[in-house]
Each structure stands twice: as structure tokens, then as C-alpha cells.
mmCIF file of N, CA, C and O in Angstrom:
data_model
loop_
_atom_site.group_PDB
_atom_site.id
_atom_site.type_symbol
_atom_site.label_atom_id
_atom_site.label_comp_id
_atom_site.label_asym_id
_atom_site.label_seq_id
_atom_site.Cartn_x
_atom_site.Cartn_y
_atom_site.Cartn_z
ATOM 1 N N UNK H 1 124.083 96.589 48.178
ATOM 2 C CA UNK H 1 123.308 96.404 49.369
ATOM 3 C C UNK H 1 123.843 95.194 50.177
ATOM 4 O O UNK H 1 123.841 95.221 51.410
ATOM 5 N N UNK H 2 124.219 94.203 49.482
ATOM 6 C CA UNK H 2 124.726 92.998 50.112
ATOM 7 C C UNK H 2 126.008 93.283 50.923
ATOM 8 O O UNK H 2 126.193 92.798 52.012
ATOM 9 N N UNK H 3 126.842 94.164 50.386
ATOM 10 C CA UNK H 3 128.089 94.523 51.073
ATOM 11 C C UNK H 3 127.753 95.338 52.350
ATOM 12 O O UNK H 3 128.442 95.160 53.374
ATOM 13 N N UNK H 4 126.701 96.159 52.317
ATOM 14 C CA UNK H 4 126.313 96.944 53.493
ATOM 15 C C UNK H 4 125.850 96.034 54.613
ATOM 16 O O UNK H 4 126.205 96.220 55.788
ATOM 17 N N UNK H 5 125.083 95.000 54.266
ATOM 18 C CA UNK H 5 124.578 94.078 55.266
ATOM 19 C C UNK H 5 125.751 93.267 55.860
ATOM 20 O O UNK H 5 125.837 93.091 57.084
ATOM 21 N N UNK H 6 126.661 92.816 54.996
ATOM 22 C CA UNK H 6 127.800 92.055 55.484
ATOM 23 C C UNK H 6 128.716 92.908 56.380
ATOM 24 O O UNK H 6 129.227 92.437 57.401
ATOM 25 N N UNK H 7 128.877 94.177 56.024
ATOM 26 C CA UNK H 7 129.744 95.037 56.850
ATOM 27 C C UNK H 7 129.105 95.275 58.234
ATOM 28 O O UNK H 7 129.830 95.317 59.246
ATOM 29 N N UNK H 8 127.766 95.384 58.298
ATOM 30 C CA UNK H 8 127.086 95.546 59.581
ATOM 31 C C UNK H 8 127.212 94.256 60.395
ATOM 32 O O UNK H 8 127.491 94.273 61.602
ATOM 33 N N UNK H 9 127.044 93.123 59.738
ATOM 34 C CA UNK H 9 127.127 91.850 60.440
ATOM 35 C C UNK H 9 128.516 91.570 60.939
ATOM 36 O O UNK H 9 128.717 90.962 62.008
ATOM 37 N N UNK H 10 129.516 91.972 60.189
ATOM 38 C CA UNK H 10 130.872 91.768 60.612
ATOM 39 C C UNK H 10 131.341 92.779 61.673
ATOM 40 O O UNK H 10 132.351 92.586 62.340
ATOM 41 N N UNK H 11 130.573 93.888 61.843
ATOM 42 C CA UNK H 11 130.902 94.904 62.834
ATOM 43 C C UNK H 11 131.915 95.878 62.396
ATOM 44 O O UNK H 11 132.659 96.469 63.217
ATOM 45 N N UNK H 12 132.041 96.119 61.102
ATOM 46 C CA UNK H 12 133.028 97.077 60.611
ATOM 47 C C UNK H 12 132.732 98.506 61.038
ATOM 48 O O UNK H 12 133.648 99.298 61.196
ATOM 49 N N UNK H 13 131.449 98.802 61.339
ATOM 50 C CA UNK H 13 131.110 100.156 61.766
ATOM 51 C C UNK H 13 131.629 100.436 63.175
ATOM 52 O O UNK H 13 131.723 101.542 63.616
ATOM 53 N N UNK H 14 132.038 99.402 63.905
ATOM 54 C CA UNK H 14 132.548 99.558 65.260
ATOM 55 C C UNK H 14 134.080 99.782 65.291
ATOM 56 O O UNK H 14 134.607 100.283 66.243
ATOM 57 N N UNK H 15 134.754 99.353 64.221
ATOM 58 C CA UNK H 15 136.220 99.444 64.220
ATOM 59 C C UNK H 15 136.755 100.346 63.122
ATOM 60 O O UNK H 15 137.971 100.475 62.980
ATOM 61 N N UNK H 16 135.878 101.013 62.429
ATOM 62 C CA UNK H 16 136.358 101.903 61.360
ATOM 63 C C UNK H 16 136.930 103.189 61.927
ATOM 64 O O UNK H 16 136.914 103.389 63.165
ATOM 65 N N UNK H 17 137.394 104.119 61.068
ATOM 66 C CA UNK H 17 138.054 105.330 61.546
ATOM 67 C C UNK H 17 137.102 106.256 62.284
ATOM 68 O O UNK H 17 137.502 106.931 63.229
ATOM 69 N N UNK H 18 135.879 106.333 61.831
ATOM 70 C CA UNK H 18 134.904 107.241 62.510
ATOM 71 C C UNK H 18 133.965 106.452 63.448
ATOM 72 O O UNK H 18 132.815 106.822 63.667
ATOM 73 N N UNK H 19 134.482 105.431 64.069
ATOM 74 C CA UNK H 19 133.663 104.605 64.933
ATOM 75 C C UNK H 19 133.327 105.252 66.268
ATOM 76 O O UNK H 19 132.436 104.826 66.986
ATOM 77 N N UNK H 20 134.098 106.310 66.651
ATOM 78 C CA UNK H 20 133.844 106.989 67.916
ATOM 79 C C UNK H 20 132.434 107.520 68.013
ATOM 80 O O UNK H 20 131.776 107.425 69.037
ATOM 81 N N UNK H 21 131.935 108.076 66.896
ATOM 82 C CA UNK H 21 130.556 108.559 66.840
ATOM 83 C C UNK H 21 129.571 107.425 67.041
ATOM 84 O O UNK H 21 128.577 107.546 67.767
ATOM 85 N N UNK H 22 129.877 106.325 66.406
ATOM 86 C CA UNK H 22 128.997 105.162 66.527
ATOM 87 C C UNK H 22 128.954 104.625 67.962
ATOM 88 O O UNK H 22 127.914 104.248 68.484
ATOM 89 N N UNK H 23 130.133 104.584 68.609
ATOM 90 C CA UNK H 23 130.181 104.079 69.974
ATOM 91 C C UNK H 23 129.430 104.982 70.942
ATOM 92 O O UNK H 23 128.754 104.512 71.851
ATOM 93 N N UNK H 24 129.490 106.307 70.725
ATOM 94 C CA UNK H 24 128.735 107.230 71.570
ATOM 95 C C UNK H 24 127.240 106.985 71.457
ATOM 96 O O UNK H 24 126.529 106.932 72.443
ATOM 97 N N UNK H 25 126.767 106.819 70.222
ATOM 98 C CA UNK H 25 125.365 106.534 70.025
ATOM 99 C C UNK H 25 124.973 105.190 70.648
ATOM 100 O O UNK H 25 123.933 105.085 71.290
ATOM 101 N N UNK H 26 125.803 104.199 70.479
ATOM 102 C CA UNK H 26 125.495 102.866 71.059
ATOM 103 C C UNK H 26 125.429 102.933 72.569
ATOM 104 O O UNK H 26 124.516 102.390 73.202
ATOM 105 N N UNK H 27 126.387 103.626 73.198
ATOM 106 C CA UNK H 27 126.369 103.768 74.651
ATOM 107 C C UNK H 27 125.139 104.543 75.097
ATOM 108 O O UNK H 27 124.480 104.165 76.106
ATOM 109 N N UNK H 28 124.795 105.623 74.395
ATOM 110 C CA UNK H 28 123.613 106.412 74.756
ATOM 111 C C UNK H 28 122.333 105.566 74.633
ATOM 112 O O UNK H 28 121.485 105.599 75.542
ATOM 113 N N UNK H 29 122.194 104.850 73.544
ATOM 114 C CA UNK H 29 121.009 104.010 73.360
ATOM 115 C C UNK H 29 120.943 102.890 74.403
ATOM 116 O O UNK H 29 119.875 102.581 74.962
ATOM 117 N N UNK H 30 122.114 102.340 74.761
ATOM 118 C CA UNK H 30 122.145 101.312 75.791
ATOM 119 C C UNK H 30 121.722 101.866 77.135
ATOM 120 O O UNK H 30 120.957 101.256 77.890
ATOM 121 N N UNK H 31 122.205 103.100 77.466
ATOM 122 C CA UNK H 31 121.802 103.752 78.712
ATOM 123 C C UNK H 31 120.297 103.991 78.742
ATOM 124 O O UNK H 31 119.634 103.744 79.750
ATOM 125 N N UNK H 32 119.739 104.461 77.604
ATOM 126 C CA UNK H 32 118.310 104.676 77.544
ATOM 127 C C UNK H 32 117.521 103.363 77.737
ATOM 128 O O UNK H 32 116.513 103.316 78.434
ATOM 129 N N UNK H 33 118.029 102.288 77.125
ATOM 130 C CA UNK H 33 117.347 100.986 77.238
ATOM 131 C C UNK H 33 117.399 100.511 78.702
ATOM 132 O O UNK H 33 116.344 100.041 79.214
ATOM 133 N N UNK H 34 118.532 100.625 79.355
ATOM 134 C CA UNK H 34 118.619 100.213 80.780
ATOM 135 C C UNK H 34 117.703 101.021 81.656
ATOM 136 O O UNK H 34 117.042 100.513 82.541
ATOM 137 N N UNK H 35 117.659 102.345 81.407
ATOM 138 C CA UNK H 35 116.825 103.194 82.247
ATOM 139 C C UNK H 35 115.346 102.874 81.983
ATOM 140 O O UNK H 35 114.521 102.887 82.939
ATOM 141 N N UNK H 36 114.956 102.569 80.754
ATOM 142 C CA UNK H 36 113.572 102.203 80.471
ATOM 143 C C UNK H 36 113.214 100.872 81.158
ATOM 144 O O UNK H 36 112.120 100.736 81.707
ATOM 145 N N UNK H 37 114.106 99.927 81.155
ATOM 146 C CA UNK H 37 113.857 98.633 81.798
ATOM 147 C C UNK H 37 113.708 98.828 83.306
ATOM 148 O O UNK H 37 112.792 98.264 83.947
ATOM 149 N N UNK H 38 114.595 99.633 83.898
ATOM 150 C CA UNK H 38 114.508 99.872 85.335
ATOM 151 C C UNK H 38 113.215 100.599 85.707
ATOM 152 O O UNK H 38 112.545 100.260 86.713
ATOM 153 N N UNK H 39 112.838 101.564 84.869
ATOM 154 C CA UNK H 39 111.582 102.256 85.129
ATOM 155 C C UNK H 39 110.376 101.338 85.022
ATOM 156 O O UNK H 39 109.450 101.392 85.828
ATOM 157 N N UNK H 40 110.396 100.437 84.061
ATOM 158 C CA UNK H 40 109.330 99.486 83.923
ATOM 159 C C UNK H 40 109.248 98.541 85.118
ATOM 160 O O UNK H 40 108.145 98.260 85.611
ATOM 161 N N UNK H 41 110.385 98.104 85.618
ATOM 162 C CA UNK H 41 110.378 97.234 86.790
ATOM 163 C C UNK H 41 109.856 97.967 88.041
ATOM 164 O O UNK H 41 109.106 97.406 88.824
ATOM 165 N N UNK H 42 110.208 99.241 88.195
ATOM 166 C CA UNK H 42 109.722 100.009 89.326
ATOM 167 C C UNK H 42 108.214 100.178 89.207
ATOM 168 O O UNK H 42 107.494 100.097 90.202
ATOM 169 N N UNK H 43 107.714 100.434 88.006
ATOM 170 C CA UNK H 43 106.286 100.622 87.830
ATOM 171 C C UNK H 43 105.527 99.326 88.136
ATOM 172 O O UNK H 43 104.483 99.341 88.782
ATOM 173 N N UNK H 44 106.083 98.204 87.692
ATOM 174 C CA UNK H 44 105.439 96.897 87.994
ATOM 175 C C UNK H 44 105.423 96.636 89.467
ATOM 176 O O UNK H 44 104.445 96.132 90.039
ATOM 177 N N UNK H 45 106.515 96.971 90.164
ATOM 178 C CA UNK H 45 106.580 96.788 91.625
ATOM 179 C C UNK H 45 105.540 97.621 92.307
ATOM 180 O O UNK H 45 104.862 97.174 93.229
ATOM 181 N N UNK H 46 105.355 98.861 91.841
ATOM 182 C CA UNK H 46 104.355 99.720 92.462
ATOM 183 C C UNK H 46 102.945 99.184 92.215
ATOM 184 O O UNK H 46 102.101 99.266 93.114
ATOM 185 N N UNK H 47 102.695 98.648 91.032
ATOM 186 C CA UNK H 47 101.375 98.066 90.754
ATOM 187 C C UNK H 47 101.099 96.899 91.681
ATOM 188 O O UNK H 47 100.001 96.766 92.242
ATOM 189 N N UNK H 48 102.120 96.072 91.898
ATOM 190 C CA UNK H 48 101.921 94.911 92.801
ATOM 191 C C UNK H 48 101.706 95.381 94.250
ATOM 192 O O UNK H 48 100.878 94.804 94.967
ATOM 193 N N UNK H 49 102.446 96.424 94.673
ATOM 194 C CA UNK H 49 102.238 96.962 96.000
ATOM 195 C C UNK H 49 100.871 97.561 96.173
ATOM 196 O O UNK H 49 100.218 97.365 97.204
ATOM 197 N N UNK H 50 100.378 98.262 95.169
ATOM 198 C CA UNK H 50 99.024 98.813 95.241
ATOM 199 C C UNK H 50 97.990 97.733 95.320
ATOM 200 O O UNK H 50 97.033 97.817 96.100
ATOM 201 N N UNK H 51 98.115 96.665 94.556
ATOM 202 C CA UNK H 51 97.173 95.549 94.609
ATOM 203 C C UNK H 51 97.202 94.893 95.991
ATOM 204 O O UNK H 51 96.147 94.592 96.562
ATOM 205 N N UNK H 52 98.415 94.715 96.552
ATOM 206 C CA UNK H 52 98.510 94.070 97.868
ATOM 207 C C UNK H 52 97.865 94.963 98.915
ATOM 208 O O UNK H 52 97.123 94.508 99.797
ATOM 209 N N UNK H 53 98.120 96.270 98.857
ATOM 210 C CA UNK H 53 97.534 97.196 99.822
ATOM 211 C C UNK H 53 96.044 97.302 99.682
ATOM 212 O O UNK H 53 95.319 97.418 100.710
ATOM 213 N N UNK H 54 95.511 97.256 98.495
ATOM 214 C CA UNK H 54 94.049 97.319 98.362
ATOM 215 C C UNK H 54 93.380 96.066 98.895
ATOM 216 O O UNK H 54 92.338 96.142 99.502
ATOM 217 N N UNK H 55 94.051 94.888 98.739
ATOM 218 C CA UNK H 55 93.522 93.669 99.369
ATOM 219 C C UNK H 55 93.522 93.812 100.885
ATOM 220 O O UNK H 55 92.571 93.383 101.567
ATOM 221 N N UNK H 56 94.631 94.371 101.400
ATOM 222 C CA UNK H 56 94.725 94.540 102.847
ATOM 223 C C UNK H 56 93.622 95.490 103.366
ATOM 224 O O UNK H 56 93.064 95.267 104.432
ATOM 225 N N UNK H 57 93.380 96.545 102.598
ATOM 226 C CA UNK H 57 92.331 97.509 103.005
ATOM 227 C C UNK H 57 90.973 96.818 103.028
ATOM 228 O O UNK H 57 90.160 97.027 103.933
ATOM 229 N N UNK H 58 90.707 95.971 102.013
ATOM 230 C CA UNK H 58 89.418 95.274 101.994
ATOM 231 C C UNK H 58 89.293 94.347 103.209
ATOM 232 O O UNK H 58 88.217 94.254 103.829
ATOM 233 N N UNK H 59 90.386 93.651 103.547
ATOM 234 C CA UNK H 59 90.326 92.767 104.728
ATOM 235 C C UNK H 59 90.085 93.553 105.998
ATOM 236 O O UNK H 59 89.287 93.148 106.836
ATOM 237 N N UNK H 60 90.794 94.666 106.144
ATOM 238 C CA UNK H 60 90.629 95.493 107.346
ATOM 239 C C UNK H 60 89.216 96.105 107.423
ATOM 240 O O UNK H 60 88.647 96.192 108.529
ATOM 241 N N UNK H 61 88.701 96.524 106.287
ATOM 242 C CA UNK H 61 87.352 97.055 106.294
ATOM 243 C C UNK H 61 86.327 95.995 106.692
ATOM 244 O O UNK H 61 85.376 96.253 107.440
ATOM 245 N N UNK H 62 86.536 94.770 106.196
ATOM 246 C CA UNK H 62 85.661 93.662 106.534
ATOM 247 C C UNK H 62 85.729 93.369 108.062
ATOM 248 O O UNK H 62 84.724 93.156 108.707
ATOM 249 N N UNK H 63 86.939 93.379 108.595
ATOM 250 C CA UNK H 63 87.118 93.158 110.047
ATOM 251 C C UNK H 63 86.460 94.245 110.831
ATOM 252 O O UNK H 63 85.836 93.996 111.879
ATOM 253 N N UNK H 64 86.579 95.483 110.379
ATOM 254 C CA UNK H 64 85.938 96.593 111.062
ATOM 255 C C UNK H 64 84.418 96.462 111.065
ATOM 256 O O UNK H 64 83.798 96.651 112.114
ATOM 257 N N UNK H 65 83.838 96.122 109.921
ATOM 258 C CA UNK H 65 82.380 95.990 109.846
ATOM 259 C C UNK H 65 81.932 94.833 110.738
ATOM 260 O O UNK H 65 80.920 94.927 111.446
ATOM 261 N N UNK H 66 82.692 93.742 110.756
ATOM 262 C CA UNK H 66 82.358 92.597 111.589
ATOM 263 C C UNK H 66 82.413 92.992 113.085
ATOM 264 O O UNK H 66 81.530 92.657 113.855
ATOM 265 N N UNK H 67 83.459 93.687 113.457
ATOM 266 C CA UNK H 67 83.591 94.134 114.847
ATOM 267 C C UNK H 67 82.491 95.086 115.242
ATOM 268 O O UNK H 67 81.953 95.006 116.385
ATOM 269 N N UNK H 68 82.114 95.986 114.353
ATOM 270 C CA UNK H 68 81.081 96.927 114.655
ATOM 271 C C UNK H 68 79.735 96.229 114.814
ATOM 272 O O UNK H 68 78.940 96.576 115.702
ATOM 273 N N UNK H 69 79.440 95.212 113.979
ATOM 274 C CA UNK H 69 78.182 94.506 114.103
ATOM 275 C C UNK H 69 78.145 93.677 115.411
ATOM 276 O O UNK H 69 77.113 93.626 116.078
ATOM 277 N N UNK H 70 79.272 93.101 115.800
ATOM 278 C CA UNK H 70 79.317 92.371 117.071
ATOM 279 C C UNK H 70 79.105 93.339 118.252
ATOM 280 O O UNK H 70 78.390 92.990 119.218
ATOM 281 N N UNK H 71 79.695 94.518 118.164
ATOM 282 C CA UNK H 71 79.504 95.532 119.229
ATOM 283 C C UNK H 71 78.038 95.930 119.317
ATOM 284 O O UNK H 71 77.505 96.091 120.441
ATOM 285 N N UNK H 72 77.380 96.101 118.211
ATOM 286 C CA UNK H 72 75.980 96.477 118.223
ATOM 287 C C UNK H 72 75.122 95.404 118.904
ATOM 288 O O UNK H 72 74.216 95.718 119.638
ATOM 289 N N UNK H 73 75.431 94.124 118.593
ATOM 290 C CA UNK H 73 74.697 93.043 119.227
ATOM 291 C C UNK H 73 74.960 93.011 120.738
ATOM 292 O O UNK H 73 74.042 92.743 121.521
ATOM 293 N N UNK H 74 76.198 93.238 121.140
ATOM 294 C CA UNK H 74 76.537 93.173 122.566
ATOM 295 C C UNK H 74 75.917 94.352 123.320
ATOM 296 O O UNK H 74 75.507 94.221 124.469
ATOM 297 N N UNK H 75 75.758 95.485 122.663
ATOM 298 C CA UNK H 75 75.224 96.669 123.318
ATOM 299 C C UNK H 75 73.699 96.650 123.451
ATOM 300 O O UNK H 75 73.135 97.459 124.195
ATOM 301 N N UNK H 76 73.030 95.737 122.759
ATOM 302 C CA UNK H 76 71.575 95.715 122.832
ATOM 303 C C UNK H 76 71.111 95.396 124.239
ATOM 304 O O UNK H 76 71.721 94.616 124.951
ATOM 305 N N UNK H 77 70.005 96.006 124.629
ATOM 306 C CA UNK H 77 69.482 95.827 125.979
ATOM 307 C C UNK H 77 69.159 94.396 126.287
ATOM 308 O O UNK H 77 69.428 93.899 127.391
ATOM 309 N N UNK H 78 68.616 93.673 125.314
ATOM 310 C CA UNK H 78 68.242 92.297 125.568
ATOM 311 C C UNK H 78 69.455 91.432 125.880
ATOM 312 O O UNK H 78 69.416 90.547 126.759
ATOM 313 N N UNK H 79 70.557 91.650 125.192
ATOM 314 C CA UNK H 79 71.745 90.856 125.468
ATOM 315 C C UNK H 79 72.370 91.231 126.828
ATOM 316 O O UNK H 79 72.871 90.368 127.559
ATOM 317 N N UNK H 80 72.280 92.479 127.192
ATOM 318 C CA UNK H 80 72.808 92.917 128.511
ATOM 319 C C UNK H 80 71.956 92.345 129.580
ATOM 320 O O UNK H 80 72.494 91.809 130.602
ATOM 321 N N UNK H 81 70.629 92.340 129.444
ATOM 322 C CA UNK H 81 69.729 91.758 130.458
ATOM 323 C C UNK H 81 70.016 90.267 130.619
ATOM 324 O O UNK H 81 70.081 89.723 131.710
ATOM 325 N N UNK H 82 70.218 89.593 129.520
ATOM 326 C CA UNK H 82 70.492 88.155 129.546
ATOM 327 C C UNK H 82 71.765 87.855 130.272
ATOM 328 O O UNK H 82 71.850 86.964 131.144
ATOM 329 N N UNK H 83 72.822 88.589 130.006
ATOM 330 C CA UNK H 83 74.117 88.346 130.680
ATOM 331 C C UNK H 83 74.051 88.703 132.151
ATOM 332 O O UNK H 83 74.647 88.012 132.998
ATOM 333 N N UNK H 84 73.342 89.746 132.521
ATOM 334 C CA UNK H 84 73.234 90.130 133.922
ATOM 335 C C UNK H 84 72.351 89.168 134.691
ATOM 336 O O UNK H 84 72.555 88.930 135.875
ATOM 337 N N UNK H 85 71.329 88.625 134.026
ATOM 338 C CA UNK H 85 70.489 87.647 134.729
ATOM 339 C C UNK H 85 71.248 86.375 135.067
ATOM 340 O O UNK H 85 70.966 85.695 136.034
ATOM 341 N N UNK H 86 72.268 86.039 134.219
ATOM 342 C CA UNK H 86 73.110 84.879 134.536
ATOM 343 C C UNK H 86 73.889 85.136 135.792
ATOM 344 O O UNK H 86 74.234 84.178 136.515
ATOM 345 N N UNK H 87 74.233 86.395 136.084
ATOM 346 C CA UNK H 87 75.006 86.730 137.260
ATOM 347 C C UNK H 87 74.108 87.057 138.457
ATOM 348 O O UNK H 87 74.617 87.399 139.535
ATOM 349 N N UNK H 88 72.833 87.002 138.269
ATOM 350 C CA UNK H 88 71.914 87.214 139.404
ATOM 351 C C UNK H 88 71.321 88.624 139.484
ATOM 352 O O UNK H 88 70.582 88.970 140.369
ATOM 353 N N UNK H 89 71.643 89.472 138.508
ATOM 354 C CA UNK H 89 71.100 90.846 138.469
ATOM 355 C C UNK H 89 69.929 90.891 137.520
ATOM 356 O O UNK H 89 69.996 90.340 136.418
ATOM 357 N N UNK H 90 68.839 91.473 137.967
ATOM 358 C CA UNK H 90 67.680 91.594 137.123
ATOM 359 C C UNK H 90 67.308 93.062 136.967
ATOM 360 O O UNK H 90 67.672 93.879 137.828
ATOM 361 N N UNK H 91 66.658 93.451 135.905
ATOM 362 C CA UNK H 91 66.279 94.857 135.755
ATOM 363 C C UNK H 91 65.238 95.252 136.809
ATOM 364 O O UNK H 91 64.461 94.428 137.291
ATOM 365 N N UNK H 92 65.262 96.489 137.184
ATOM 366 C CA UNK H 92 64.359 97.011 138.195
ATOM 367 C C UNK H 92 62.923 97.040 137.658
ATOM 368 O O UNK H 92 62.701 97.351 136.496
ATOM 369 N N UNK H 93 61.988 96.680 138.530
ATOM 370 C CA UNK H 93 60.579 96.706 138.129
ATOM 371 C C UNK H 93 59.975 98.092 138.385
ATOM 372 O O UNK H 93 58.928 98.402 137.847
ATOM 373 N N UNK H 94 60.631 98.870 139.240
ATOM 374 C CA UNK H 94 60.169 100.223 139.499
ATOM 375 C C UNK H 94 60.861 101.141 138.513
ATOM 376 O O UNK H 94 62.091 101.156 138.421
ATOM 377 N N UNK H 95 60.084 101.899 137.716
ATOM 378 C CA UNK H 95 60.733 102.770 136.729
ATOM 379 C C UNK H 95 61.531 103.874 137.412
ATOM 380 O O UNK H 95 61.191 104.289 138.540
ATOM 381 N N UNK H 96 62.560 104.335 136.818
ATOM 382 C CA UNK H 96 63.384 105.379 137.436
ATOM 383 C C UNK H 96 62.639 106.689 137.490
ATOM 384 O O UNK H 96 61.774 106.987 136.672
ATOM 385 N N UNK H 97 62.965 107.486 138.528
ATOM 386 C CA UNK H 97 62.369 108.835 138.638
ATOM 387 C C UNK H 97 63.446 109.852 138.481
ATOM 388 O O UNK H 97 64.602 109.630 138.844
ATOM 389 N N UNK H 98 63.062 110.977 137.956
ATOM 390 C CA UNK H 98 63.987 112.038 137.740
ATOM 391 C C UNK H 98 64.192 112.813 139.048
ATOM 392 O O UNK H 98 63.217 113.191 139.686
ATOM 393 N N UNK H 99 65.407 113.068 139.382
ATOM 394 C CA UNK H 99 65.755 113.795 140.592
ATOM 395 C C UNK H 99 66.125 115.205 140.173
ATOM 396 O O UNK H 99 66.995 115.406 139.352
ATOM 397 N N UNK H 100 65.453 116.157 140.768
ATOM 398 C CA UNK H 100 65.732 117.575 140.429
ATOM 399 C C UNK H 100 66.469 118.176 141.662
ATOM 400 O O UNK H 100 66.010 118.082 142.770
ATOM 401 N N UNK H 101 67.554 118.827 141.362
ATOM 402 C CA UNK H 101 68.299 119.514 142.396
ATOM 403 C C UNK H 101 68.160 121.001 142.152
ATOM 404 O O UNK H 101 68.477 121.488 141.064
ATOM 405 N N UNK H 102 67.697 121.680 143.161
ATOM 406 C CA UNK H 102 67.577 123.156 143.031
ATOM 407 C C UNK H 102 68.603 123.777 143.994
ATOM 408 O O UNK H 102 68.719 123.371 145.129
ATOM 409 N N UNK H 103 69.226 124.755 143.523
ATOM 410 C CA UNK H 103 70.244 125.471 144.298
ATOM 411 C C UNK H 103 69.630 126.797 144.799
ATOM 412 O O UNK H 103 69.175 127.600 143.972
ATOM 413 N N UNK H 104 69.622 126.971 146.109
ATOM 414 C CA UNK H 104 69.052 128.190 146.677
ATOM 415 C C UNK H 104 70.220 129.114 147.041
ATOM 416 O O UNK H 104 71.197 128.694 147.639
ATOM 417 N N UNK H 105 70.091 130.350 146.633
ATOM 418 C CA UNK H 105 71.135 131.318 146.957
ATOM 419 C C UNK H 105 71.007 131.854 148.331
ATOM 420 O O UNK H 105 70.271 132.136 149.058
#
């Protein structure tokens, strides 16, 4: 057993007569290792991109809700009356009347 360990440590399996089979396996395993590492890096990059995009979606949703609430406040009749009174326009004291148009043939 000691000789087997020493032969592996010295690399005799790489230079022996039937080493071509060993080199093919080593190259294949190396290719698989590189492809696994690359796949892992791509998956990590995608996870980081997803996290960044979800944060961006949360920020945009917050901005949308804030804008919608400001719009609701601006559209209220009391705020419109206040802004128009600053410009000299006041609401009418006479209520509006409905105008009916009849078409005679």
C-alpha cells in the first residue's frame, strides 16, 4: 500500500505506458469542474441581479404609492378651492342647473 501511495504522489500514473487513459479522464474531470464553477458563478450573478431588481421594484412601488397619495390630496375639492381663492377665484354661490337640449325634427 505504501508503494501505491508513493507512486501516486510521484505521478507515475501520468507517465506510465497506459497513461493516455488516465490523461483523458483527468481532462474530462477538469472540464466538468470548470463548467461547474462557471455555472455556479452564473447562478450567483443571477441571484444578485434578482435581489437588485426586487429592491428597485420596491422603491418604484413606494414612489408610485407616494405619487398617487399626493395626487389624491391635490384633487380634493378643498385644496382646489384654496388654490383658486389665492388667485381670486371663488366657488359659485348659485348651484348649477341642468340644461336640457331637445332636438325637434
